[in-house]
Amino acid sequence: MMAQSPNGLMIRKLESIFPLSDEERNALASLPMQVVTFRPDQDIVRIGDRPTQSCMVLQGFTCVYKLTAEGKRQIVAFHVPGDMPDLQSLHLKVLDNSVATVSPCTLGFIPHEALQGICNRHPRITAALWRETLVDASIFREWMTGIGRREAYNRMAHLLCEFLVRLTAVGLAEDGTFDLPITQTELADAIGASTVHVNRVLQELRADGLIRSKGTQVSILDWEGLKAAGDFDPLYLHLRQDGDA
Amino acid sequence: MMAQSPNGLMIRKLESIFPLSDEERNALASLPMQVVTFRPDQDIVRIGDRPTQSCMVLQGFTCVYKLTAEGKRQIVAFHVPGDMPDLQSLHLKVLDNSVATVSPCTLGFIPHEALQGICNRHPRITAALWRETLVDASIFREWMTGIGRREAYNRMAHLLCEFLVRLTAVGLAEDGTFDLPITQTELADAIGASTVHVNRVLQELRADGLIRSKGTQVSILDWEGLKAAGDFDPLYLHLRQDGDA
DNA sequence: CGGATCGTTGAGTTGTATCAAGACGGGTGG
DNA sequence: CCACCCGTCTTGATACAACTCAACGATCCG
């Protein structure tokens, strides 16, 4: 799912949920989208902001994070091409989290006005965007369950399973191999562990023959084993399968 | 916010977000709602279900939970009167979590058809319902941050702060005192700790003069102190304040 | 007045954090 | 093209938050 035109990615994303009519496709194609590139580790929006636009990730990885009073960071979500990290701001005027790039990124910004307009005229597009935010929420629930009730080893396995499924869905993984330009410190902030512990847990996963990694390339060697280790059931990702949702 | 008619609670809930037109109010008032009572600890819907209706809590407390392969439970949300615990099922056909009562409950069930109908005719009601699911998601993010990066003592303080604010908003708390019919085991499943540890942490909070409790009645004795202990900022609840959201 | 549920306490164990230091690796400038 | 440097990864030692197990006390209710 490499985007030719910036809007093409959004159209394909929604089309993976339900077939679009020509009218809907045209409306989406004419959405104004401002394309901006970012370097790694740059804030895109910050907690407390009142954005007038939302963005879609076109290339690269972003994360949603919050900081505690003690200065500790929790990454509550990663977003990959096709995702909209701050779509919520369409209806929640004040941001309750920050969004930052993890890798070099290209983002497409769409004014809230334009999104409102298309929603008013196309109820099924409203439903599809609403649904996107619901899938995000579902992922939050799954992560919370992991952080609260699974050990670090299993959480890491789970996260890698999730990446494989999500990246495969957008054509960024093949044969169980994908590029994961995320440092161990960031992985630690995502699974709620220390960097040191993440390092050890990754070594365990390698030693157990579940994964292999070279630089930022990650390969899943034993999909069934990793799924078992991570207690991973892709149901919560709500990818289209048969009549499902 | 004690509901006279079952639909009254929903109308008041939405009116706390923006003023409703007469037409919108009438549409909401004529939503079919089937009222059902539940005893404590009963499942309302289960993971894997494909509900054809969503419910609103009219009385009592419910929780949303997931189980791990090891049989551990994580409660990812509590819901109080006025909340809709499974509104997501309107657009995500297969449930990725279960919902259960915590205390005796009265719930109002609304067919998805009826919700779809009202959404198609009233875009602002769509937005308000969408917004409800976004606030839920925001609470997930905040809880995840706590579970991942705060200690149990602080998480418990945070949760009590949240209850006070949310229950006050629906008229179920006064002068920092409210009824919390939730066992320590359930609190433990919510903050991702063991029952034993929750017990000790509650004793600490009492010893520190932050709270008092007698039976299911909880009193916040030192609001500023509890907020500080919980690193609590109500922003994430997105309650209406001035032009905010 | 049992019996069940919930809360409380103590003792021992463990997952994971913290601190500190060294190894690796890719990019930059001389 | 090498030397340096900075971020990242890795390793070892120690400390602590929190878990588990086990038992006992309190409370409510039929």
Coordinates of C-alpha atoms (C1' of nucleotides) in Angstrom, one line a residue:
Chain A
M1 CA 0.0 0.0 0.0
M2 CA 2.5 2.5 -1.2
A3 CA 0.7 5.8 -1.7
Q4 CA 1.0 7.3 -5.2
S5 CA -1.2 10.4 -4.4
P6 CA -1.5 11.3 -0.8
N7 CA -5.2 10.8 -0.8
G8 CA -4.9 7.4 -2.5
L9 CA -3.8 5.8 0.8
M10 CA -6.9 7.1 2.6
I11 CA -9.1 5.8 -0.2
R12 CA -7.5 2.4 -0.1
K13 CA -7.7 2.3 3.7
L14 CA -11.5 3.0 3.7
E15 CA -12.0 0.6 0.8
S16 CA -10.6 -2.2 2.9
I17 CA -13.6 -1.7 5.2
F18 CA -16.3 -1.4 2.6
P19 CA -16.6 -0.7 -1.2
L20 CA -16.8 3.0 -1.9
S21 CA -19.2 4.5 -4.3
D22 CA -17.8 6.8 -7.1
E23 CA -19.2 9.7 -5.3
E24 CA -17.5 8.8 -2.0
R25 CA -14.3 8.2 -3.8
N26 CA -14.4 11.5 -5.5
A27 CA -15.2 13.3 -2.3
L28 CA -12.2 11.7 -0.6
A29 CA -9.9 12.4 -3.6
S30 CA -10.7 16.1 -3.4
L31 CA -10.0 16.4 0.3
P32 CA -7.3 19.0 0.7
M33 CA -4.2 17.4 2.2
Q34 CA -1.1 19.2 3.1
V35 CA 2.0 16.9 2.9
V36 CA 4.8 17.6 5.4
T37 CA 7.9 15.6 6.1
F38 CA 9.4 15.2 9.6
R39 CA 12.6 14.0 11.0
P40 CA 12.7 11.3 13.7
D41 CA 11.8 12.2 17.3
Q42 CA 9.9 15.3 16.4
D43 CA 6.6 16.2 18.1
I44 CA 3.7 16.6 15.7
V45 CA 1.2 17.8 18.2
R46 CA 1.4 18.2 22.0
I47 CA -0.9 17.6 24.9
G48 CA -3.0 20.7 25.5
D49 CA -3.0 21.7 21.9
R50 CA -6.2 22.6 20.1
P51 CA -5.6 21.4 16.6
T52 CA -7.6 22.5 13.6
Q53 CA -6.5 19.6 11.5
S54 CA -5.8 15.9 11.7
C55 CA -3.1 14.0 10.0
M56 CA -2.6 10.7 8.2
V57 CA 0.7 8.8 8.3
L58 CA 1.9 8.5 4.7
Q59 CA 5.3 7.1 5.4
G60 CA 7.2 6.1 8.6
F61 CA 6.2 5.3 12.1
T62 CA 4.7 7.7 14.7
C63 CA 3.8 7.2 18.4
V64 CA 1.3 8.6 20.8
Y65 CA 2.6 9.2 24.2
K66 CA 2.0 10.7 27.6
L67 CA 4.4 11.8 30.3
T68 CA 3.9 11.3 34.1
A69 CA 4.8 13.9 36.7
E70 CA 8.0 12.0 37.3
G71 CA 9.0 12.5 33.7
K72 CA 8.4 8.9 32.7
R73 CA 7.0 8.3 29.2
Q74 CA 4.4 5.8 28.2
I75 CA 3.9 5.2 24.5
V76 CA 0.2 4.2 24.2
A77 CA 0.2 3.6 20.4
F78 CA 2.3 3.3 17.4
H79 CA 0.9 4.3 14.0
V80 CA 1.9 3.1 10.6
P81 CA 1.2 4.3 7.1
G82 CA -2.6 4.6 6.6
D83 CA -3.3 5.4 10.3
M84 CA -4.6 8.7 11.6
P85 CA -2.9 9.3 15.0
D86 CA -4.9 12.4 16.1
L87 CA -8.3 11.8 14.4
Q88 CA -9.9 12.1 17.8
S89 CA -9.1 15.8 17.8
L90 CA -12.0 16.2 15.4
H91 CA -14.4 15.9 18.4
L92 CA -12.2 16.3 21.4
K93 CA -11.0 19.9 21.1
V94 CA -8.1 19.7 23.6
L95 CA -5.5 17.0 23.0
D96 CA -4.9 14.8 26.0
N97 CA -1.7 13.2 24.5
S98 CA 1.2 14.1 22.3
V99 CA 2.1 12.6 19.0
A100 CA 5.7 12.3 17.8
T101 CA 7.6 10.7 14.9
V102 CA 9.6 7.6 15.6
S103 CA 11.3 7.3 12.2
P104 CA 11.5 9.9 9.4
C105 CA 7.9 10.5 8.4
T106 CA 5.7 11.9 5.7
L107 CA 2.3 13.1 7.0
G108 CA -0.8 14.4 5.3
F109 CA -2.7 17.1 7.2
I110 CA -6.4 17.6 6.6
P111 CA -8.3 20.5 8.0
H112 CA -11.1 19.6 10.4
E113 CA -13.5 21.7 8.4
A114 CA -12.9 19.5 5.4
L115 CA -13.4 16.3 7.4
Q116 CA -16.6 17.7 8.9
G117 CA -17.8 18.6 5.5
I118 CA -17.3 15.2 4.0
C119 CA -18.8 13.5 7.1
N120 CA -22.0 15.6 6.8
R121 CA -22.5 14.6 3.2
H122 CA -21.3 11.0 3.5
P123 CA -22.6 9.0 6.5
R124 CA -20.7 5.9 5.5
I125 CA -17.4 7.8 5.5
T126 CA -18.3 9.1 9.0
A127 CA -18.9 5.6 10.1
A128 CA -15.6 4.5 8.6
L129 CA -13.6 7.2 10.3
W130 CA -15.5 6.6 13.6
R131 CA -14.6 2.9 13.2
E132 CA -10.9 3.8 12.8
T133 CA -11.0 5.5 16.2
L134 CA -12.8 2.5 17.6
V135 CA -10.0 0.1 16.4
D136 CA -7.5 2.4 18.1
A137 CA -9.4 2.1 21.3
S138 CA -9.6 -1.7 20.9
I139 CA -5.8 -1.7 20.6
F140 CA -5.6 0.4 23.8
R141 CA -7.6 -2.2 25.6
E142 CA -5.4 -5.0 24.4
W143 CA -2.2 -3.2 25.4
M144 CA -3.6 -2.3 28.8
T145 CA -4.4 -6.0 29.3
G146 CA -0.8 -6.9 28.5
I147 CA 0.8 -4.2 30.6
G148 CA -1.4 -5.0 33.5
R149 CA -1.5 -8.8 33.4
R150 CA 1.3 -10.2 31.2
E151 CA 5.0 -10.3 31.7
A152 CA 7.5 -8.3 29.7
Y153 CA 8.6 -11.3 27.6
N154 CA 5.0 -12.0 26.6
R155 CA 4.2 -8.3 26.0
M156 CA 7.2 -8.0 23.6
A157 CA 6.1 -11.1 21.7
H158 CA 2.6 -9.7 21.5
L159 CA 3.8 -6.3 20.2
L160 CA 5.9 -8.0 17.5
C161 CA 2.9 -10.1 16.5
E162 CA 0.9 -6.9 16.2
F163 CA 3.5 -5.2 14.0
L164 CA 3.6 -8.2 11.7
V165 CA -0.1 -8.2 11.2
R166 CA -0.6 -4.5 10.8
L167 CA 2.4 -4.0 8.5
T168 CA 1.4 -7.0 6.4
A169 CA -2.1 -5.4 6.0
V170 CA -0.5 -2.3 4.5
G171 CA 2.0 -4.2 2.4
L172 CA 5.0 -3.3 4.5
A173 CA 5.9 -6.8 5.6
E174 CA 6.7 -9.9 3.6
D175 CA 7.4 -13.5 4.6
G176 CA 7.3 -12.5 8.2
T177 CA 10.0 -9.9 7.8
F178 CA 9.6 -6.1 8.2
D179 CA 11.6 -3.0 8.9
L180 CA 11.1 -1.8 12.5
P181 CA 12.9 1.6 12.9
I182 CA 12.1 1.7 16.6
T183 CA 14.8 1.8 19.4
Q184 CA 14.7 -0.5 22.4
T185 CA 14.1 2.6 24.5
E186 CA 10.9 3.3 22.6
L187 CA 9.8 -0.3 22.7
A188 CA 10.4 -0.1 26.5
D189 CA 8.2 2.9 26.8
A190 CA 5.5 1.1 24.8
I191 CA 5.4 -2.1 26.9
G192 CA 5.9 -0.3 30.2
A193 CA 9.4 -1.8 30.9
S194 CA 12.9 -0.5 31.3
T195 CA 15.3 -0.4 28.4
V196 CA 17.6 -2.9 30.0
H197 CA 14.8 -5.4 30.5
V198 CA 13.6 -5.0 26.9
N199 CA 17.1 -5.8 25.8
R200 CA 17.1 -9.0 27.8
V201 CA 13.6 -10.0 26.7
L202 CA 14.6 -9.6 23.1
Q203 CA 17.6 -11.8 23.6
E204 CA 15.3 -14.4 25.1
L205 CA 13.0 -14.3 22.1
R206 CA 16.0 -14.7 19.8
A207 CA 17.4 -17.5 22.0
D208 CA 14.0 -19.2 21.9
G209 CA 14.1 -19.2 18.1
L210 CA 11.0 -17.0 17.8
I211 CA 12.6 -14.0 16.0
R212 CA 15.7 -12.8 14.4
S213 CA 16.9 -9.2 13.9
K214 CA 19.6 -7.5 12.0
G215 CA 19.7 -3.7 12.4
T216 CA 16.1 -2.5 12.0
Q217 CA 15.0 -5.6 10.1
V218 CA 13.0 -8.0 12.2
S219 CA 12.0 -11.6 11.0
I220 CA 9.5 -13.7 12.7
L221 CA 11.0 -17.2 12.6
D222 CA 8.2 -19.1 14.4
W223 CA 4.9 -17.4 14.0
E224 CA 2.9 -20.0 15.9
G225 CA 5.4 -19.9 18.7
L226 CA 5.4 -16.1 18.9
K227 CA 1.6 -16.0 18.9
A228 CA 1.6 -18.4 21.7
A229 CA 4.2 -16.5 23.7
G230 CA 2.4 -13.3 23.1
D231 CA -1.1 -14.7 23.8
F232 CA -1.9 -13.1 20.5
D233 CA -5.3 -13.2 18.9
P234 CA -5.7 -10.7 16.0
L235 CA -9.5 -10.3 16.7
Y236 CA -8.8 -7.0 18.5
L237 CA -7.3 -5.5 15.3
H238 CA -10.7 -5.8 13.6
L239 CA -9.2 -6.4 10.2
R240 CA -11.7 -7.3 7.6
Q241 CA -12.1 -11.0 7.1
D242 CA -15.2 -12.5 5.4
G243 CA -18.3 -10.8 6.8
D244 CA -16.4 -9.9 9.9
A245 CA -15.4 -6.6 11.4
Chain B
M1 CA -28.7 12.9 37.2
M2 CA -31.2 10.3 38.4
A3 CA -33.1 9.1 35.4
Q4 CA -36.9 9.5 35.5
S5 CA -37.6 8.0 32.2
P6 CA -34.8 5.8 30.8
N7 CA -34.2 8.0 27.8
G8 CA -34.0 11.1 30.0
L9 CA -30.5 10.1 31.2
M10 CA -29.3 9.9 27.6
I11 CA -30.8 13.2 26.7
R12 CA -29.2 14.9 29.7
K13 CA -25.9 13.2 28.9
L14 CA -25.9 14.6 25.4
E15 CA -27.1 18.0 26.6
S16 CA -24.1 18.2 28.8
I17 CA -22.1 18.3 25.6
F18 CA -24.1 20.8 23.5
P19 CA -27.7 22.1 23.6
L20 CA -30.1 19.9 21.8
S21 CA -32.7 21.1 19.4
D22 CA -36.4 20.1 20.0
E23 CA -36.1 17.8 17.0
E24 CA -33.0 16.1 18.4
R25 CA -34.6 15.8 21.8
N26 CA -37.7 14.2 20.4
A27 CA -35.7 11.8 18.3
L28 CA -33.8 10.7 21.4
A29 CA -36.9 10.5 23.5
S30 CA -38.5 8.1 21.0
L31 CA -35.6 5.8 20.8
P32 CA -36.8 2.4 21.8
M33 CA -35.0 1.3 25.0
Q34 CA -35.5 -2.0 26.7
V35 CA -34.8 -1.8 30.4
V36 CA -33.3 -4.8 32.1
T37 CA -32.0 -5.4 35.6
F38 CA -28.9 -7.4 36.5
R39 CA -27.4 -8.8 39.6
P40 CA -23.8 -8.2 40.5
D41 CA -21.1 -10.1 38.6
Q42 CA -23.2 -11.0 35.6
D43 CA -21.9 -10.9 32.1
I44 CA -23.8 -8.5 29.9
V45 CA -22.0 -9.3 26.7
R46 CA -19.0 -11.5 26.0
I47 CA -15.9 -11.3 23.9
G48 CA -16.7 -12.8 20.5
D49 CA -20.4 -11.8 20.6
R50 CA -22.0 -10.0 17.7
P51 CA -24.5 -7.8 19.5
T52 CA -27.4 -6.2 17.6
Q53 CA -27.9 -3.6 20.4
S54 CA -25.9 -1.4 22.7
C55 CA -26.7 -0.5 26.3
M56 CA -26.6 2.5 28.5
V57 CA -26.0 2.1 32.2
L58 CA -29.1 3.5 34.1
Q59 CA -28.1 2.5 37.6
G60 CA -25.1 0.7 39.1
F61 CA -21.5 0.1 38.0
T62 CA -20.3 -2.1 35.1
C63 CA -16.8 -3.0 34.0
V64 CA -15.2 -3.9 30.7
Y65 CA -12.7 -6.7 31.0
K66 CA -10.4 -9.1 29.1
L67 CA -8.9 -12.4 30.2
T68 CA -5.4 -13.6 29.4
A69 CA -4.5 -17.1 28.4
E70 CA -3.3 -17.6 32.0
G71 CA -6.8 -16.7 33.2
K72 CA -5.8 -13.4 34.7
R73 CA -8.4 -10.6 34.3
Q74 CA -7.7 -7.0 33.4
I75 CA -10.6 -4.6 33.9
V76 CA -10.0 -1.9 31.3
A77 CA -12.9 0.4 32.2
F78 CA -15.6 1.0 34.7
H79 CA -18.9 2.6 33.6
V80 CA -21.3 4.5 35.7
P81 CA -24.9 5.7 35.0
G82 CA -25.1 7.6 31.7
D83 CA -22.2 5.7 30.1
M84 CA -22.6 3.3 27.2
P85 CA -20.1 0.4 27.8
D86 CA -20.5 -1.3 24.4
L87 CA -21.4 1.5 22.1
Q88 CA -18.4 0.5 20.0
S89 CA -20.3 -2.6 18.8
L90 CA -22.3 -0.3 16.6
H91 CA -19.3 -0.3 14.2
L92 CA -17.1 -3.2 15.3
K93 CA -19.3 -6.2 14.7
V94 CA -17.4 -8.7 16.8
L95 CA -16.8 -7.7 20.5
D96 CA -13.2 -7.8 21.6
N97 CA -14.0 -7.6 25.2
S98 CA -16.6 -8.7 27.7
V99 CA -18.8 -6.4 29.8
A100 CA -20.1 -7.4 33.3
T101 CA -22.0 -5.8 36.1
V102 CA -20.0 -5.0 39.3
S103 CA -23.0 -4.0 41.4
P104 CA -26.7 -4.5 40.9
C105 CA -27.5 -2.7 37.7
T106 CA -30.3 -1.4 35.5
L107 CA -29.4 -1.2 31.9
G108 CA -31.2 0.2 28.9
F109 CA -30.7 -1.6 25.6
I110 CA -31.1 0.2 22.3
P111 CA -31.1 -1.7 18.9
H112 CA -28.3 -0.8 16.6
E113 CA -30.9 -0.2 13.9
A114 CA -32.5 2.6 16.0
L115 CA -29.1 4.1 16.7
Q116 CA -28.1 4.0 13.0
G117 CA -31.4 5.6 12.2
I118 CA -31.0 8.5 14.5
C119 CA -27.4 9.0 13.4
N120 CA -28.4 9.1 9.8
R121 CA -30.9 11.9 10.5
H122 CA -29.0 13.8 13.1
P123 CA -25.3 14.4 12.4
R124 CA -24.8 16.2 15.7
I125 CA -26.0 13.2 17.6
T126 CA -23.6 11.0 15.6
A127 CA -20.9 13.4 16.7
A128 CA -21.9 13.2 20.3
L129 CA -22.0 9.5 20.3
W130 CA -18.7 9.3 18.5
R131 CA -17.3 11.7 21.1
E132 CA -18.5 9.4 23.9
T133 CA -16.4 6.6 22.4
L134 CA -13.4 9.0 22.1
V135 CA -13.6 9.9 25.8
D136 CA -13.6 6.2 26.6
A137 CA -10.4 5.9 24.5
S138 CA -8.9 8.8 26.3
I139 CA -9.5 7.1 29.6
F140 CA -7.8 4.0 28.2
R141 CA -4.7 6.0 27.4
E142 CA -4.6 7.5 30.9
W143 CA -5.0 4.1 32.6
M144 CA -2.4 2.6 30.4
T145 CA 0.0 5.3 31.3
G146 CA -0.7 4.7 35.0
I147 CA -0.3 0.9 34.7
G148 CA 2.8 1.2 32.7
R149 CA 4.6 4.0 34.4
R150 CA 3.1 4.7 37.9
E151 CA 3.3 2.7 41.1
A152 CA 0.3 1.0 42.6
Y153 CA -0.1 3.6 45.3
N154 CA -0.4 6.3 42.8
R155 CA -2.6 4.3 40.4
M156 CA -5.1 3.7 43.2
A157 CA -5.1 7.4 44.1
H158 CA -5.6 8.2 40.5
L159 CA -8.6 5.9 40.2
L160 CA -10.2 7.3 43.2
C161 CA -9.8 10.8 41.8
E162 CA -11.4 9.7 38.6
F163 CA -14.4 8.2 40.4
L164 CA -14.9 11.4 42.4
V165 CA -14.9 13.5 39.2
R166 CA -17.1 11.2 37.1
L167 CA -19.6 10.5 39.9
T168 CA -19.8 14.2 40.7
A169 CA -20.6 14.9 37.1
V170 CA -23.7 12.6 37.2
G171 CA -24.8 13.7 40.7
L172 CA -23.7 10.5 42.5
A173 CA -21.1 12.2 44.7
E174 CA -21.4 15.0 47.2
D175 CA -18.8 16.7 49.4
G176 CA -16.1 14.3 48.2
T177 CA -18.1 11.3 49.3
F178 CA -19.6 8.6 47.2
D179 CA -20.7 5.0 47.2
L180 CA -18.2 2.6 45.5
P181 CA -19.7 -0.9 45.4
I182 CA -16.5 -2.4 44.0
T183 CA -14.5 -5.1 45.8
Q184 CA -10.7 -4.9 46.3
T185 CA -10.3 -7.8 43.9
E186 CA -12.0 -5.7 41.2
L187 CA -9.9 -2.7 42.0
A188 CA -6.9 -4.9 41.7
D189 CA -7.9 -6.1 38.3
A190 CA -8.4 -2.5 37.2
I191 CA -5.1 -1.1 38.3
G192 CA -3.2 -4.3 37.4
A193 CA -2.1 -5.3 40.9
S194 CA -2.8 -8.2 43.3
T195 CA -5.6 -8.1 45.8
V196 CA -3.2 -8.2 48.6
H197 CA -1.3 -5.2 47.3
V198 CA -4.5 -3.2 46.8
N199 CA -5.4 -3.8 50.3
R200 CA -2.0 -2.5 51.5
V201 CA -2.1 0.5 49.2
L202 CA -5.5 1.5 50.5
Q203 CA -4.3 1.3 54.0
E204 CA -1.5 3.6 53.1
L205 CA -3.9 6.1 51.5
R206 CA -5.9 6.0 54.7
A207 CA -2.8 6.4 56.9
D208 CA -1.7 9.3 54.8
G209 CA -5.0 11.0 55.6
L210 CA -6.1 11.2 51.9
I211 CA -9.2 9.0 52.1
R212 CA -11.5 7.3 54.5
S213 CA -13.9 4.4 53.9
K214 CA -16.6 2.7 55.7
G215 CA -18.2 -0.2 53.9
T216 CA -18.7 0.9 50.3
Q217 CA -18.7 4.6 51.2
V218 CA -15.5 6.4 50.2
S219 CA -14.7 9.9 51.3
I220 CA -11.9 12.0 49.9
L221 CA -10.4 13.8 52.9
D222 CA -7.6 15.6 51.1
W223 CA -8.5 16.3 47.4
E224 CA -5.3 18.2 46.6
G225 CA -3.2 15.6 48.3
L226 CA -5.0 12.8 46.4
K227 CA -4.6 14.6 43.1
A228 CA -0.9 15.0 43.7
A229 CA -0.5 11.4 44.8
G230 CA -2.4 10.2 41.7
D231 CA -0.7 12.6 39.3
F232 CA -4.3 13.4 38.4
D233 CA -5.3 16.0 35.8
P234 CA -9.0 15.8 34.7
L235 CA -8.2 17.0 31.2
Y236 CA -8.4 13.5 29.9
L237 CA -12.0 13.1 31.0
H238 CA -13.0 15.9 28.5
L239 CA -15.8 17.2 30.7
R240 CA -17.4 20.3 29.4
Q241 CA -15.9 23.4 30.9
D242 CA -16.3 26.8 29.2
G243 CA -15.7 26.4 25.5
D244 CA -13.6 23.4 26.2
A245 CA -14.1 19.8 25.1
Chain C
dC1 C1' -25.7 -19.6 63.9
dG2 C1' -23.4 -21.6 60.1
dG3 C1' -21.6 -20.3 55.6
dA4 C1' -20.0 -17.5 52.2
dT5 C1' -17.7 -13.4 50.8
dC6 C1' -14.6 -9.9 51.6
dG7 C1' -10.9 -7.8 54.0
dT8 C1' -6.4 -8.1 56.5
dT9 C1' -1.8 -9.8 57.9
dG10 C1' 2.8 -12.2 57.6
dA11 C1' 6.5 -14.5 55.3
dG12 C1' 9.0 -15.8 51.4
dT13 C1' 9.8 -15.3 46.4
dT14 C1' 10.4 -13.1 41.8
dG15 C1' 10.0 -10.0 38.1
dT16 C1' 11.8 -5.9 36.9
dA17 C1' 14.0 -1.4 38.0
dT18 C1' 18.2 1.1 38.7
dC19 C1' 22.9 2.1 38.4
dA20 C1' 27.2 1.8 36.1
dA21 C1' 30.2 0.6 32.6
dG22 C1' 31.7 -1.2 28.4
dA23 C1' 31.0 -2.7 23.3
dC24 C1' 29.2 -1.8 18.9
dG25 C1' 28.2 0.8 14.7
dG26 C1' 27.2 4.2 11.6
dG27 C1' 28.0 8.9 10.3
dT28 C1' 31.1 13.1 10.1
dG29 C1' 35.1 15.7 9.5
dG30 C1' 39.9 16.1 9.1
Chain D
dC1 C1' 40.2 6.6 4.6
dC2 C1' 40.9 6.6 9.1
dA3 C1' 39.7 8.5 13.8
dC4 C1' 36.5 10.1 16.4
dC5 C1' 32.0 10.6 18.4
dC6 C1' 27.4 9.8 19.7
dG7 C1' 23.6 7.1 20.0
dT8 C1' 22.3 2.5 20.8
dC9 C1' 22.9 -2.0 22.4
dT10 C1' 24.7 -5.1 25.9
dT11 C1' 26.2 -6.9 30.3
dG12 C1' 26.7 -7.4 35.5
dA13 C1' 25.5 -6.3 40.2
dT14 C1' 22.3 -4.7 43.4
dA15 C1' 17.7 -3.1 45.2
dC16 C1' 13.0 -3.0 45.6
dA17 C1' 8.0 -3.2 44.2
dA18 C1' 4.9 -6.3 44.0
dC19 C1' 3.4 -11.3 43.7
dT20 C1' 2.2 -15.7 45.7
dC21 C1' 0.8 -18.6 49.3
dA22 C1' -1.4 -19.3 53.4
dA23 C1' -4.1 -18.3 57.2
dC24 C1' -7.0 -15.6 60.0
dG25 C1' -10.7 -12.0 61.1
dA26 C1' -14.8 -9.4 59.9
dT27 C1' -19.2 -8.9 58.1
dC28 C1' -23.4 -9.9 56.2
dC29 C1' -27.4 -12.8 55.5
dG30 C1' -30.7 -16.4 55.3

